[in-house]
Coordinates of C-alpha atoms in Angstrom, one line a residue:
X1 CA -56.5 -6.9 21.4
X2 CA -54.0 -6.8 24.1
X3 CA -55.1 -7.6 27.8
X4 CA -55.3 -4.3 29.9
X5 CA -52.2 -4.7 31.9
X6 CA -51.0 -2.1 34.2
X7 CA -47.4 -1.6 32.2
X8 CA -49.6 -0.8 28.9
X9 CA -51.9 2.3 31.1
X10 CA -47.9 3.4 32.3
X11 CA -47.0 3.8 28.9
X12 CA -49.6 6.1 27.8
X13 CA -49.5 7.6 30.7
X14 CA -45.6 8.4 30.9
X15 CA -44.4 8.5 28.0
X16 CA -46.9 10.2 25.8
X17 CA -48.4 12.4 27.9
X18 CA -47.5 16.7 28.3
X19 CA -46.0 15.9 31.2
X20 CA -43.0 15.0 29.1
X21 CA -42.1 18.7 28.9
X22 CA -42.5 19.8 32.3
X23 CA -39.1 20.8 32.8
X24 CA -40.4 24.8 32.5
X25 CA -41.6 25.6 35.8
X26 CA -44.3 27.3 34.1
X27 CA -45.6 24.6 32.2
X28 CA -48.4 24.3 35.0
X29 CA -48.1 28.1 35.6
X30 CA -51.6 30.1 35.1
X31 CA -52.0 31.4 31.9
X32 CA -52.9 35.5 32.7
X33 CA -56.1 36.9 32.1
X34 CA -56.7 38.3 28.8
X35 CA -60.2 39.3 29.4
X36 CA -59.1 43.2 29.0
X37 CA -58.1 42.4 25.2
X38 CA -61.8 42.1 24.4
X39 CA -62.8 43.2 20.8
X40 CA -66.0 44.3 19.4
X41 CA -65.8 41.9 16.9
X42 CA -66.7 38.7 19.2
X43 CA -69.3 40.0 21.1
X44 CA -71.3 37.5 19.6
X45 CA -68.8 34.7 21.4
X46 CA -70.3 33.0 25.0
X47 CA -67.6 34.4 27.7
X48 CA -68.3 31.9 30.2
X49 CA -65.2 29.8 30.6
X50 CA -63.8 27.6 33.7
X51 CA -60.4 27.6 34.8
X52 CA -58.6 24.4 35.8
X53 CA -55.3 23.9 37.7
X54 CA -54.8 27.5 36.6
X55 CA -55.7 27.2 33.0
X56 CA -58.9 28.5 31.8
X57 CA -61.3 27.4 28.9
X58 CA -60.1 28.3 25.2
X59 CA -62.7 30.0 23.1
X60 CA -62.0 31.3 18.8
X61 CA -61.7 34.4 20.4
X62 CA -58.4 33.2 21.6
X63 CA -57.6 31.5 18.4
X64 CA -58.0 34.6 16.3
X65 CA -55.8 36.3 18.4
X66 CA -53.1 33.8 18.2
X67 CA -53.2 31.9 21.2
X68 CA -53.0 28.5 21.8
X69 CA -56.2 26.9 21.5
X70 CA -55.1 24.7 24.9
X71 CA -54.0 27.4 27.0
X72 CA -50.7 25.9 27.1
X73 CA -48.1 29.0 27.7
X74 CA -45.5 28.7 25.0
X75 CA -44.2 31.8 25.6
X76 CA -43.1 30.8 28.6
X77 CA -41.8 27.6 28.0
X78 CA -38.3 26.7 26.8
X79 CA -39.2 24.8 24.1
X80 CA -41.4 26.3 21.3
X81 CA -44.2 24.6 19.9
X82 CA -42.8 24.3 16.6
X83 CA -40.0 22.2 18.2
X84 CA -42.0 20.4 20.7
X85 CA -44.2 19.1 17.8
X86 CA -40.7 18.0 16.1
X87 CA -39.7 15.8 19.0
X88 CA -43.0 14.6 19.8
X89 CA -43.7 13.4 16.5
X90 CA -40.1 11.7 16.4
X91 CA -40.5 10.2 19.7
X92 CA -44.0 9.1 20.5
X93 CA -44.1 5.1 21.3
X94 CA -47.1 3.9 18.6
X95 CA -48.3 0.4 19.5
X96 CA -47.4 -2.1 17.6
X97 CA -48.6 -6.0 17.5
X98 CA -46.6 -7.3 14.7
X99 CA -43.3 -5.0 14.6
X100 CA -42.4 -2.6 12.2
X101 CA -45.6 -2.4 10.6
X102 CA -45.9 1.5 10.4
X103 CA -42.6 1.4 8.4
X104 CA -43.6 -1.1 6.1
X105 CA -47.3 0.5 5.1
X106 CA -45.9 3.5 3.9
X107 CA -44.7 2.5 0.7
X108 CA -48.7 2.1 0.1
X109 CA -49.5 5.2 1.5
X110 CA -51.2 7.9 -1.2
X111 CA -50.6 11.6 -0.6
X112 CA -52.7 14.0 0.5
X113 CA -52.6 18.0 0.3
X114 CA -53.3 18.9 3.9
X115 CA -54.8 22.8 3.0
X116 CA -58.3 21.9 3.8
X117 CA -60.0 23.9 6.2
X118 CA -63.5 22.4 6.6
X119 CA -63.9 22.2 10.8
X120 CA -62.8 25.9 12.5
X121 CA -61.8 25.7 16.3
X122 CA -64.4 26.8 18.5
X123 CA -64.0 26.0 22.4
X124 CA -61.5 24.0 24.5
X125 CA -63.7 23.3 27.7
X126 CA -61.5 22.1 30.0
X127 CA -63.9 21.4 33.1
X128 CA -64.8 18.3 31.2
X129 CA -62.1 16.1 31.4
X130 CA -62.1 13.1 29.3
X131 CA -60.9 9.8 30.1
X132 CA -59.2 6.6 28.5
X133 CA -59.3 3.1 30.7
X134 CA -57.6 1.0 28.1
X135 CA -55.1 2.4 25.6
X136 CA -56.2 1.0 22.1
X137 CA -60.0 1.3 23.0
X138 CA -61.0 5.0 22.2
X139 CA -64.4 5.2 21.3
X140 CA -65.9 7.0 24.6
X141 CA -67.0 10.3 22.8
X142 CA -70.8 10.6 21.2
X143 CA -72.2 13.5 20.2
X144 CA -76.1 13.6 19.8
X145 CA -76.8 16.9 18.7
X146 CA -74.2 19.9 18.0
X147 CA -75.1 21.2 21.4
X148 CA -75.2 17.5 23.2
X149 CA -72.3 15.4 24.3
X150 CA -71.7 12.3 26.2
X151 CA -68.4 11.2 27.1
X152 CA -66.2 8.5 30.1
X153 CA -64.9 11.5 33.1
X154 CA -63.0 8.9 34.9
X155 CA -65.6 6.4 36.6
X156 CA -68.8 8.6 35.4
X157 CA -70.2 9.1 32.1
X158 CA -71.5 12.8 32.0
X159 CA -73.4 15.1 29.4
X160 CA -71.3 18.2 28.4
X161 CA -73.6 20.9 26.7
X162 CA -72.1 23.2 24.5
X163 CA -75.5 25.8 24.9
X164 CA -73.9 26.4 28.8
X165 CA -70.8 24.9 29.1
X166 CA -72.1 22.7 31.9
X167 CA -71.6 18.9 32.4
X168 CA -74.0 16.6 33.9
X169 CA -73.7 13.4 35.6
X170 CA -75.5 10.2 33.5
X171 CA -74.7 7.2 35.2
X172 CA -72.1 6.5 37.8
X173 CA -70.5 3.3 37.7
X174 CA -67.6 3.2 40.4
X175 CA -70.3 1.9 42.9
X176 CA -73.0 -0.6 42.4
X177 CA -74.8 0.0 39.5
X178 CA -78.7 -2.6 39.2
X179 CA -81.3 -2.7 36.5
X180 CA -84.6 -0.8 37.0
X181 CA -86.2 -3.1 34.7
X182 CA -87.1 -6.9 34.3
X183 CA -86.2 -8.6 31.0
X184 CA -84.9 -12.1 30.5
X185 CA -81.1 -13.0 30.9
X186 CA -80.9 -9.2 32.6
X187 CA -78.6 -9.6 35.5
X188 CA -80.5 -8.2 38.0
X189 CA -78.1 -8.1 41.0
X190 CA -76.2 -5.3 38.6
X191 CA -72.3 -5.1 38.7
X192 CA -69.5 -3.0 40.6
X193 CA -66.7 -1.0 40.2
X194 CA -67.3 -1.2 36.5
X195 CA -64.6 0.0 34.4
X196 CA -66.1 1.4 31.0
X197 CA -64.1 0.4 27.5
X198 CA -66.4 1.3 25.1
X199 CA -69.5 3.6 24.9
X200 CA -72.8 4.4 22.3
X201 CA -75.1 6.7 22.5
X202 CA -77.8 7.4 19.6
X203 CA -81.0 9.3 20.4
X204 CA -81.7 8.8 23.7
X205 CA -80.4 5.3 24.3
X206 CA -77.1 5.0 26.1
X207 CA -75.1 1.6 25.7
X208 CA -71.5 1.2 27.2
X209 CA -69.2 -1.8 27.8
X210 CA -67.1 -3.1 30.2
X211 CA -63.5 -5.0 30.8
X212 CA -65.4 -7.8 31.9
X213 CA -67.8 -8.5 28.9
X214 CA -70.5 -6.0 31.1
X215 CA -73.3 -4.6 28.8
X216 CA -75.1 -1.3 31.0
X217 CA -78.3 0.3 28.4
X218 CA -79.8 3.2 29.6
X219 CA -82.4 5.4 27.7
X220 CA -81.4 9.0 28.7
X221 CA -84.8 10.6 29.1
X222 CA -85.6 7.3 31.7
X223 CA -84.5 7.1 35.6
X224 CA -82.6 4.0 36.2
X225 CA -80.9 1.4 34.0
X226 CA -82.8 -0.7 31.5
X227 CA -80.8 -3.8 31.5
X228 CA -77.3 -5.5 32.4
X229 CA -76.1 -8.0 30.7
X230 CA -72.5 -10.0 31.1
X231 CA -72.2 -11.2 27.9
X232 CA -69.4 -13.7 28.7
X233 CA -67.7 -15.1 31.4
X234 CA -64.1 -15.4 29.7
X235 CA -61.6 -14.1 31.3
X236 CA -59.8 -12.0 28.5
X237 CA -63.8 -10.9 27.8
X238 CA -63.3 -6.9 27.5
X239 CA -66.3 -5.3 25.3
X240 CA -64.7 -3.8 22.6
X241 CA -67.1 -2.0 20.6
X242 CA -70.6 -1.4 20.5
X243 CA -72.8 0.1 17.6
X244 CA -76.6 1.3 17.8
X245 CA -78.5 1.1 14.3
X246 CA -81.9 0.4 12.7
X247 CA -83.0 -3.2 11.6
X248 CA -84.0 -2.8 8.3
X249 CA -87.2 -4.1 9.7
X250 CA -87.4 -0.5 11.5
X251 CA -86.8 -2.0 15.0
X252 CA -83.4 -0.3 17.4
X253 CA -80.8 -3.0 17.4
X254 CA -77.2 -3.1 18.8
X255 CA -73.8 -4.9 18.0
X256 CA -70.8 -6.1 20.3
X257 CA -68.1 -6.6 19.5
X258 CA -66.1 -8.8 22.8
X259 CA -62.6 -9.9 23.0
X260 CA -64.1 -13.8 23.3
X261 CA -63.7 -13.7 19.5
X262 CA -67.7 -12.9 19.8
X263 CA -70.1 -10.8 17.8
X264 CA -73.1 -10.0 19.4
X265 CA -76.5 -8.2 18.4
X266 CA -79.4 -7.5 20.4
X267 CA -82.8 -6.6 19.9
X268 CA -83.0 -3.4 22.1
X269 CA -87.3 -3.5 22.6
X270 CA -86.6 -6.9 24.6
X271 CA -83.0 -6.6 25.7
X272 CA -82.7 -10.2 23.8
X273 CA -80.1 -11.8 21.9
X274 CA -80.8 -12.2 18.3
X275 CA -77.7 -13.7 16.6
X276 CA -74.2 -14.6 18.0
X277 CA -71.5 -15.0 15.2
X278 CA -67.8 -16.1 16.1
X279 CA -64.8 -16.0 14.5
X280 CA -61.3 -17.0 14.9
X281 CA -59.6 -13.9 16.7
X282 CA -60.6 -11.1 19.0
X283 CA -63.2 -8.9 17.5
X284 CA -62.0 -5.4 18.1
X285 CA -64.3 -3.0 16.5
X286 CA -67.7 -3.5 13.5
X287 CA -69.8 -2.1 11.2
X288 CA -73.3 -2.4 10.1
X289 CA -73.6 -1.4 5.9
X290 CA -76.3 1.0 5.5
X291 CA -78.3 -1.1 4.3
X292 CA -78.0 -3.8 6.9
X293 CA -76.8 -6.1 4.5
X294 CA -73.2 -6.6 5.3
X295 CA -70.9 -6.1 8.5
X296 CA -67.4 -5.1 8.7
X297 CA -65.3 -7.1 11.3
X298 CA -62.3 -6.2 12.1
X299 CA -59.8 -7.3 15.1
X300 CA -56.5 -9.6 16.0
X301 CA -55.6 -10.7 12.7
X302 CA -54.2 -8.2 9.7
X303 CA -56.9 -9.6 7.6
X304 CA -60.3 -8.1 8.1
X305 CA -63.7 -9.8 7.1
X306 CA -66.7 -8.6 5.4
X307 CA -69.5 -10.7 6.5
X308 CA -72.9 -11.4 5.9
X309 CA -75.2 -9.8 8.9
X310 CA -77.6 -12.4 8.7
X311 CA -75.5 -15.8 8.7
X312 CA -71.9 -14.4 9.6
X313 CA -70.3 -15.8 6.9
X314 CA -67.6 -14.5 4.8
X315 CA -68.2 -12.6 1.4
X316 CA -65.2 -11.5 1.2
X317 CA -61.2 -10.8 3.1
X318 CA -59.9 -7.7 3.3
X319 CA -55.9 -7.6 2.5
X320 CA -53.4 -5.3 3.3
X321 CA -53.0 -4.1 6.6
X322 CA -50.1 -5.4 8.4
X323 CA -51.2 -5.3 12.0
X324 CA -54.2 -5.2 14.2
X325 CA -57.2 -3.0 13.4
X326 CA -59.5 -1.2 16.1
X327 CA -61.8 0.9 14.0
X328 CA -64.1 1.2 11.1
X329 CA -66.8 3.1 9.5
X330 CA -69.2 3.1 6.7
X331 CA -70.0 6.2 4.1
X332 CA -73.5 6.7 4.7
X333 CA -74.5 6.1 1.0
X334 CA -73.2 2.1 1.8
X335 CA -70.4 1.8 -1.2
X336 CA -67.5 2.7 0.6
X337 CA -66.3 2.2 4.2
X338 CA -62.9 2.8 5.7
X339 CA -60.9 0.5 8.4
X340 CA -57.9 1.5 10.4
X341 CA -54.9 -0.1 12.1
X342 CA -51.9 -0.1 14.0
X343 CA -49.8 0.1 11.1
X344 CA -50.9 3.7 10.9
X345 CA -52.7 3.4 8.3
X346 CA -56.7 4.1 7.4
X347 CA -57.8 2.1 4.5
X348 CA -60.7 2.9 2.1
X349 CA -62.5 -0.2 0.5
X350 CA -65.5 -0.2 -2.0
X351 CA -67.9 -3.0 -1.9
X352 CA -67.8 -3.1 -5.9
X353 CA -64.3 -4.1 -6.2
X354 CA -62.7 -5.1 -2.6
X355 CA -59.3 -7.0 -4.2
X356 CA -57.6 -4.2 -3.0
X357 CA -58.1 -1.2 -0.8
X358 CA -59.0 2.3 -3.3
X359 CA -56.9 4.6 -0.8
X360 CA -54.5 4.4 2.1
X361 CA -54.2 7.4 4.2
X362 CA -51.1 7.8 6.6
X363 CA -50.9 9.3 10.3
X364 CA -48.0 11.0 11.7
X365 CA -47.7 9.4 14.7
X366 CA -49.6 5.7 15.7
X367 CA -52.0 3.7 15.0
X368 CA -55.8 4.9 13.1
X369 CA -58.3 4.1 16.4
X370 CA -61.2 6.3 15.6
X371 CA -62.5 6.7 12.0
X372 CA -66.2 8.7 11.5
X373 CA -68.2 9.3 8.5
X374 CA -70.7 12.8 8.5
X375 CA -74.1 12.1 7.6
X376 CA -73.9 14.1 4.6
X377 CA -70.9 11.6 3.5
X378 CA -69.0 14.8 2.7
X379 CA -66.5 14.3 5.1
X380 CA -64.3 11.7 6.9
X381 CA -62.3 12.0 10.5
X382 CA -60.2 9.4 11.3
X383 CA -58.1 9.9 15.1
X384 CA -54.7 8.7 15.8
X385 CA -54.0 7.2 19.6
X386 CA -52.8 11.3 20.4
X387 CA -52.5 14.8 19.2
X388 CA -54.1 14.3 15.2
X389 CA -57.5 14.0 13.8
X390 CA -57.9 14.2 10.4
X391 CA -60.2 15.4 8.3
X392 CA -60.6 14.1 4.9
X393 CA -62.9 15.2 1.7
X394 CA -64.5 12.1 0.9
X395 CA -66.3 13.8 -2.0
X396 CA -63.2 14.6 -3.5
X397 CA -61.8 11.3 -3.6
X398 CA -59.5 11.4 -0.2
X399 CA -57.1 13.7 -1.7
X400 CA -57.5 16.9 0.7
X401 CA -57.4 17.0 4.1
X402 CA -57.5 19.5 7.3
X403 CA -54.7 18.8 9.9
X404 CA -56.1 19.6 13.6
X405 CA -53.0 19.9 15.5
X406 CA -53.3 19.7 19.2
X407 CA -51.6 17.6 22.1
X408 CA -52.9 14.9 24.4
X409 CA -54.2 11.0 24.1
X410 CA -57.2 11.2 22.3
X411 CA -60.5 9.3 23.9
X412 CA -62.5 9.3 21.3
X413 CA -64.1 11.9 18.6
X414 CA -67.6 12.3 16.7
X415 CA -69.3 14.8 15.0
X416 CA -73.1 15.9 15.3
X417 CA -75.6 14.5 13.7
X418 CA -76.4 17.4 11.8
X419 CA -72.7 17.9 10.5
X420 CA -72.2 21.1 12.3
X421 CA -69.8 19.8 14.9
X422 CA -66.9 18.0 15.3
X423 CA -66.1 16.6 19.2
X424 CA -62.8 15.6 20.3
X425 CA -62.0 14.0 23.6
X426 CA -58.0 15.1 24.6
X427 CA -57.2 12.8 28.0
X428 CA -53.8 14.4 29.5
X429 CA -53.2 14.7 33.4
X430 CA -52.8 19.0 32.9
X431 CA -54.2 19.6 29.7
X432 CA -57.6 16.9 29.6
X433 CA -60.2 18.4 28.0
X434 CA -62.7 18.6 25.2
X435 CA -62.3 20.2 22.0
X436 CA -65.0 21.9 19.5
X437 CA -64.7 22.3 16.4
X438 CA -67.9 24.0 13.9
X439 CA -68.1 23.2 10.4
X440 CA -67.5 26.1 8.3
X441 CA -69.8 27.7 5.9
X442 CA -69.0 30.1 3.0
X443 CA -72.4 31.9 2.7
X444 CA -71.7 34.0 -0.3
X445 CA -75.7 33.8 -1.4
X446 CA -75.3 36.6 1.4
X447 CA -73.0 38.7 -0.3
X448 CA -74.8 39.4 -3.7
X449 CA -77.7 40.2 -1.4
X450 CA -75.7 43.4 0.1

């Protein structure tokens, strides 16, 4: 992946930010109070909200009514929504490594009817504010529990819970930051002024990496910091990934994924290194199979690799992407798994037959950087670089989705454990926040009870 150079964060932050449309002197304005246009039929709704730079929180209250789940004042503005959607889609600056590979994957590209509606809007909570330190790394949102979330707020990662709409500081890492804990190869003198480019959290264990190959694990429910590691001393050594999963031997591991053309996995009981596979480009994002068996690596190159977890070796290429890849998942029941690129593009593979991909699913504006699997396997997110998740019914063969529509660069997005939650990160300099979404349920057992 590319080096974090300062001209890259400029471009995300000027020309595909709000900001763009600031021309309204209102765009900033405060949004008025609607708190007298109360209705009997939310009482059931928390009424806590914040209000930042003159915005306040967003709750379905204020969705039913027909306002803008972002507080952003349309009404006011001299450009409607429907418009502003128009020239942001035609104008928006996707990423590209190898040119004009979003034009040339759409030919592949299978169509989808967008009239799902799985994941209802809940709460924009805007005293969170979510944040992005490198522009094509944007997995920094993890969601433990639908009540429980963990996220990068500039040089912090905090704990947003839904239950009181109250964040909570986790670790801070602009100063020094030092193991509690002895284990071998642990760098006990700690690092500074780290700069966070990836993030995991599973349970109560806490892993995120840094731009200069920096490892920081934390258990949540421990003081302190369990162990640092810099796991090399390149210098183009960013962390790009990092997954938490079971051994099938039952013990906690975790994988890196480094920028050193490195794969790394540790055994998290000792902190040590277990196995260290390399390959012949930058390793932007893996994934462990569900039965441990086989890893995803994806990076640099438009091939990917499926590899064997135990030797790294190859089993088998993966063709047709026409540009870098930063993200991939796997279906829970271990027969699919999805991968996604800067060509705009998400592609579903199954292990039974990988010549060739079984879908490919198109965003609207850039590059696929986030893709998420429910444990259930009944659904399937995948986040462009701003403004689009998708949601996708992987039951039902890819072919239905639900559009969430919203503006801002998006830091990362997961859903609960449980299914009942989807999480979205928005990073945008007046409109940063992060978005809830609940699954929806069609209870009609209830009905032929009445």
């Amino acid at each position: 992946m590319s080096q974090n150079r300062g001209d890259e964060m400029e471009y995300v932050a000027d020309d595909n930010e709000m900001a763009e449309v600031e021309d309204d002197e209102y765009f900033r304005g405060r949004v008025p109070d609607d708190s007298d246009s109360g209705s009997s039929d939310y009482e059931d709704v928390d009424e806590r909200y914040s209000v930042v730079d003159g915005i306040r929180d967003s709750t379905v209250r204020d969705a039913r009514q027909g306002k803008d789940i972002q507080g952003i004042p349309w009404e006011r503005l001299s450009i409607s929504r429907d418009k502003y959607r128009k020239t942001r889609v035609e104008q928006y600056k996707n990423y590209e490594n190898i040119q004009h590979s979003g034009e040339l994957s759409e030919k592949e590209c299978k169509p989808t009817n967008k009239g799902g509606m799985y994941y209802d809007f809940w709460r924009n909570s805007r005293s969170v504010k979510s944040t992005i330190f490198h522009f094509q790394l944007r997995n920094l949102v993890w969601s433990t529990s639908k009540h429980d979330v963990y996220l990068l707020s500039h040089y912090s990662i905090v704990h947003w819970s839904s239950i009181n709409n109250k964040k909570s500081l986790v670790l801070n890492v602009s100063g020094h930051v030092a193991p509690s804990e002895k284990h071998p190869g642990s760098l006990l003198e700690g690092f500074t002024q780290t700069q966070i480019s990836t993030l995991a959290v599973r349970d109560k264990l806490m892993i995120a990496g840094g731009f200069q190959g920096e490892l920081i694990c934390k258990y949540l429910d421990r003081p302190g910091v369990s162990f640092c590691s810099r796991t090399t001393h390149d210098d183009n050594a960013i962390t790009n990934a990092v997954e938490i999963y079971d051994n099938p031997s039952g013990a906690v591991h975790f994988m890196a994924s480094n920028n050193d053309s490195g794969v790394r996995d540790f055994d998290v009981e000792r902190f040590q290194l277990s196995k260290h596979f390399r390959f012949p480009w930058p390793v932007n994002h893996t994934s462990l199979s569900p039965d441990g068996k086989l890893v995803v690596v994806v990076g640099d190159n438009p091939e990917g690799l499926v590899v064997d977890s135990q030797t790294g070796k190859t089993v088998t290429p993966l063709c047709g992407h026409l540009d870098y890849s930063f993200a991939s998942a796997w279906h829970p029941h271990g027969y699919i798994f999805a991968t996604g690129n800067q060509d705009k593009t998400c592609r579903v593979w199954d292990v039974r037959n990988m010549s060739k991909s079984v879908a490919v699913l198109k965003g609207n504006l850039g590059a696929i950087r986030s893709i998420r699997f429910t444990s259930d396997g009944q659904f399937m997110a995948m986040a462009e670089p701003a403004d689009f998740v998708h949601v996708y019914d992987a039951k039902q063969g890819f072919e239905k989705e639900q559009e969430i529509d919203f503006f801002g660069e998006i830091s990362g997005m997961s859903f609960s454990p449980d299914t009942e939650s989807l999480f979205i990160g928005v990073w945008d300099r007046t409109y940063g926040s992060l978005l809830q979404y609940n699954r929806r349920r069609n209870y009609t057992y209830l009905l032929h009870n009445l």
